[in-house]
Amino acid sequence: MTPTVLKIAFIAMGIFIAYKLIFNAKRGLTVFEMHFKQGKLKTHKGKIPEKFERECRAIAKTNKLTCTVRAEKNNGVRLHVSANVSDALTQRIRNVFPFEYYDRKQVDHSRKSS
């Protein structure tokens, strides 16, 4: 009985590790996330630039979008829009996104220990 339980536990652990490696790809730090439903902003997380939020709300409202818009920071900032949004609307959202706001170099004011 014990050897079969150990085999099952070992196989289950292997499947779990494979799942984590495949589906939990390294993503960057989420800067903000906005969820739209039928053209209205339902939930949001993070600090969203005001102008971008206004423009996104206007685009979502006129097109009755149900989607997620997310910005991730990993080296640079990447903007992710749900796959159910057309390419033209995705491009309009990207055009209003202030990439230069996030591209500024951050000055490190901490003291270096020698």
C-alpha atoms as a printed R data frame, in Angstrom:
    type eleno elety resid chain resno       x      y       z
1   ATOM     1    CA   MET     A     1   0.000  0.000   0.000
2   ATOM     2    CA   THR     A     2   2.715  2.490   0.949
3   ATOM     3    CA   PRO     A     3   4.713  2.212  -2.325
4   ATOM     4    CA   THR     A     4   1.602  2.954  -4.438
5   ATOM     5    CA   VAL     A     5   0.687  5.963  -2.300
6   ATOM     6    CA   LEU     A     6   4.236  7.294  -2.664
7   ATOM     7    CA   LYS     A     7   4.114  6.753  -6.434
8   ATOM     8    CA   ILE     A     8   0.800  8.593  -6.708
9   ATOM     9    CA   ALA     A     9   2.106 11.439  -4.544
10  ATOM    10    CA   PHE     A    10   5.281 11.663  -6.645
11  ATOM    11    CA   ILE     A    11   3.306 11.732  -9.916
12  ATOM    12    CA   ALA     A    12   0.902 14.349  -8.528
13  ATOM    13    CA   MET     A    13   3.832 16.503  -7.427
14  ATOM    14    CA   GLY     A    14   5.413 16.183 -10.892
15  ATOM    15    CA   ILE     A    15   2.180 17.234 -12.592
16  ATOM    16    CA   PHE     A    16   1.840 20.188 -10.210
17  ATOM    17    CA   ILE     A    17   5.404 21.367 -10.909
18  ATOM    18    CA   ALA     A    18   4.902 21.005 -14.670
19  ATOM    19    CA   TYR     A    19   1.669 23.013 -14.423
20  ATOM    20    CA   LYS     A    20   3.406 25.800 -12.505
21  ATOM    21    CA   LEU     A    21   6.278 25.946 -14.985
22  ATOM    22    CA   ILE     A    22   4.025 26.013 -18.036
23  ATOM    23    CA   PHE     A    23   1.147 28.255 -16.972
24  ATOM    24    CA   ASN     A    24   2.812 30.611 -14.510
25  ATOM    25    CA   ALA     A    25   5.164 32.286 -16.941
26  ATOM    26    CA   LYS     A    26   7.135 35.104 -15.405
27  ATOM    27    CA   ARG     A    27   5.161 38.274 -15.760
28  ATOM    28    CA   GLY     A    28   6.206 41.727 -14.791
29  ATOM    29    CA   LEU     A    29   4.957 43.875 -11.985
30  ATOM    30    CA   THR     A    30   1.362 44.950 -12.658
31  ATOM    31    CA   VAL     A    31   1.268 48.752 -12.725
32  ATOM    32    CA   PHE     A    32  -2.500 48.957 -13.132
33  ATOM    33    CA   GLU     A    33  -5.467 46.941 -14.318
34  ATOM    34    CA   MET     A    34  -8.869 48.136 -15.562
35  ATOM    35    CA   HIS     A    35 -11.929 45.927 -16.145
36  ATOM    36    CA   PHE     A    36 -14.670 47.191 -18.446
37  ATOM    37    CA   LYS     A    37 -18.109 45.618 -18.793
38  ATOM    38    CA   GLN     A    38 -20.550 46.853 -21.425
39  ATOM    39    CA   GLY     A    39 -18.612 50.096 -21.782
40  ATOM    40    CA   LYS     A    40 -18.433 50.920 -18.072
41  ATOM    41    CA   LEU     A    41 -15.398 50.708 -15.810
42  ATOM    42    CA   LYS     A    42 -16.307 48.057 -13.222
43  ATOM    43    CA   THR     A    43 -13.076 47.616 -11.275
44  ATOM    44    CA   HIS     A    44  -9.548 48.959 -11.340
45  ATOM    45    CA   LYS     A    45  -6.309 48.440  -9.451
46  ATOM    46    CA   GLY     A    46  -3.181 50.541  -9.293
47  ATOM    47    CA   LYS     A    47  -2.371 54.123 -10.218
48  ATOM    48    CA   ILE     A    48  -3.856 54.955 -13.617
49  ATOM    49    CA   PRO     A    49  -2.852 58.194 -15.372
50  ATOM    50    CA   GLU     A    50  -5.937 60.453 -15.377
51  ATOM    51    CA   LYS     A    51  -5.862 61.370 -19.066
52  ATOM    52    CA   PHE     A    52  -5.453 57.735 -20.108
53  ATOM    53    CA   GLU     A    53  -8.343 56.676 -17.868
54  ATOM    54    CA   ARG     A    54 -10.616 59.360 -19.376
55  ATOM    55    CA   GLU     A    55  -9.693 58.396 -22.936
56  ATOM    56    CA   CYS     A    56 -10.105 54.674 -22.222
57  ATOM    57    CA   ARG     A    57 -13.518 55.244 -20.663
58  ATOM    58    CA   ALA     A    58 -14.593 57.234 -23.731
59  ATOM    59    CA   ILE     A    59 -13.405 54.509 -26.131
60  ATOM    60    CA   ALA     A    60 -15.047 51.769 -24.056
61  ATOM    61    CA   LYS     A    61 -18.307 53.696 -23.749
62  ATOM    62    CA   THR     A    62 -18.670 54.437 -27.466
63  ATOM    63    CA   ASN     A    63 -17.882 50.829 -28.431
64  ATOM    64    CA   LYS     A    64 -19.585 49.039 -25.470
65  ATOM    65    CA   LEU     A    65 -16.387 47.156 -24.670
66  ATOM    66    CA   THR     A    66 -16.142 44.247 -22.273
67  ATOM    67    CA   CYS     A    67 -12.421 43.790 -21.723
68  ATOM    68    CA   THR     A    68  -9.405 44.111 -19.468
69  ATOM    69    CA   VAL     A    69  -6.619 46.640 -19.952
70  ATOM    70    CA   ARG     A    70  -3.445 45.927 -17.980
71  ATOM    71    CA   ALA     A    71  -0.005 47.563 -17.851
72  ATOM    72    CA   GLU     A    72   2.975 45.525 -16.700
73  ATOM    73    CA   LYS     A    73   6.461 46.726 -15.937
74  ATOM    74    CA   ASN     A    74   9.285 44.350 -16.787
75  ATOM    75    CA   ASN     A    75  12.286 46.355 -18.054
76  ATOM    76    CA   GLY     A    76   9.858 48.630 -19.957
77  ATOM    77    CA   VAL     A    77   6.097 49.012 -19.705
78  ATOM    78    CA   ARG     A    78   3.840 46.739 -21.773
79  ATOM    79    CA   LEU     A    79   0.161 47.359 -22.319
80  ATOM    80    CA   HIS     A    80  -2.072 44.277 -22.542
81  ATOM    81    CA   VAL     A    81  -5.626 44.460 -23.878
82  ATOM    82    CA   SER     A    82  -8.021 41.495 -23.888
83  ATOM    83    CA   ALA     A    83  -8.057 39.362 -27.018
84  ATOM    84    CA   ASN     A    84 -11.774 39.940 -27.599
85  ATOM    85    CA   VAL     A    85 -11.090 43.580 -28.571
86  ATOM    86    CA   SER     A    86 -10.535 44.299 -32.258
87  ATOM    87    CA   ASP     A    87  -7.083 45.284 -33.465
88  ATOM    88    CA   ALA     A    88  -8.277 48.768 -34.432
89  ATOM    89    CA   LEU     A    89  -9.616 49.468 -30.935
90  ATOM    90    CA   THR     A    90  -6.508 47.991 -29.325
91  ATOM    91    CA   GLN     A    91  -4.409 50.356 -31.425
92  ATOM    92    CA   ARG     A    92  -6.570 53.333 -30.385
93  ATOM    93    CA   ILE     A    93  -6.042 52.412 -26.726
94  ATOM    94    CA   ARG     A    94  -2.286 52.047 -27.277
95  ATOM    95    CA   ASN     A    95  -2.176 55.421 -29.021
96  ATOM    96    CA   VAL     A    96  -3.581 57.226 -25.973
97  ATOM    97    CA   PHE     A    97  -1.368 55.371 -23.474
98  ATOM    98    CA   PRO     A    98   1.412 57.635 -22.103
99  ATOM    99    CA   PHE     A    99   4.434 55.346 -22.539
100 ATOM   100    CA   GLU     A   100   6.761 58.313 -21.988
101 ATOM   101    CA   TYR     A   101   5.299 58.750 -18.483
102 ATOM   102    CA   TYR     A   102   6.782 55.377 -17.511
103 ATOM   103    CA   ASP     A   103   9.977 55.611 -19.573
104 ATOM   104    CA   ARG     A   104  11.473 58.333 -17.366
105 ATOM   105    CA   LYS     A   105  14.583 57.218 -15.561
106 ATOM   106    CA   GLN     A   106  14.063 56.760 -11.845
107 ATOM   107    CA   VAL     A   107  16.774 58.476  -9.793
108 ATOM   108    CA   ASP     A   108  18.038 56.433  -6.887
109 ATOM   109    CA   HIS     A   109  18.422 58.779  -3.925
110 ATOM   110    CA   SER     A   110  19.496 56.087  -1.484
111 ATOM   111    CA   ARG     A   111  23.012 56.266  -0.150
112 ATOM   112    CA   LYS     A   112  25.474 53.689  -1.320
113 ATOM   113    CA   SER     A   113  27.353 51.920   1.422
114 ATOM   114    CA   SER     A   114  31.080 51.704   0.728
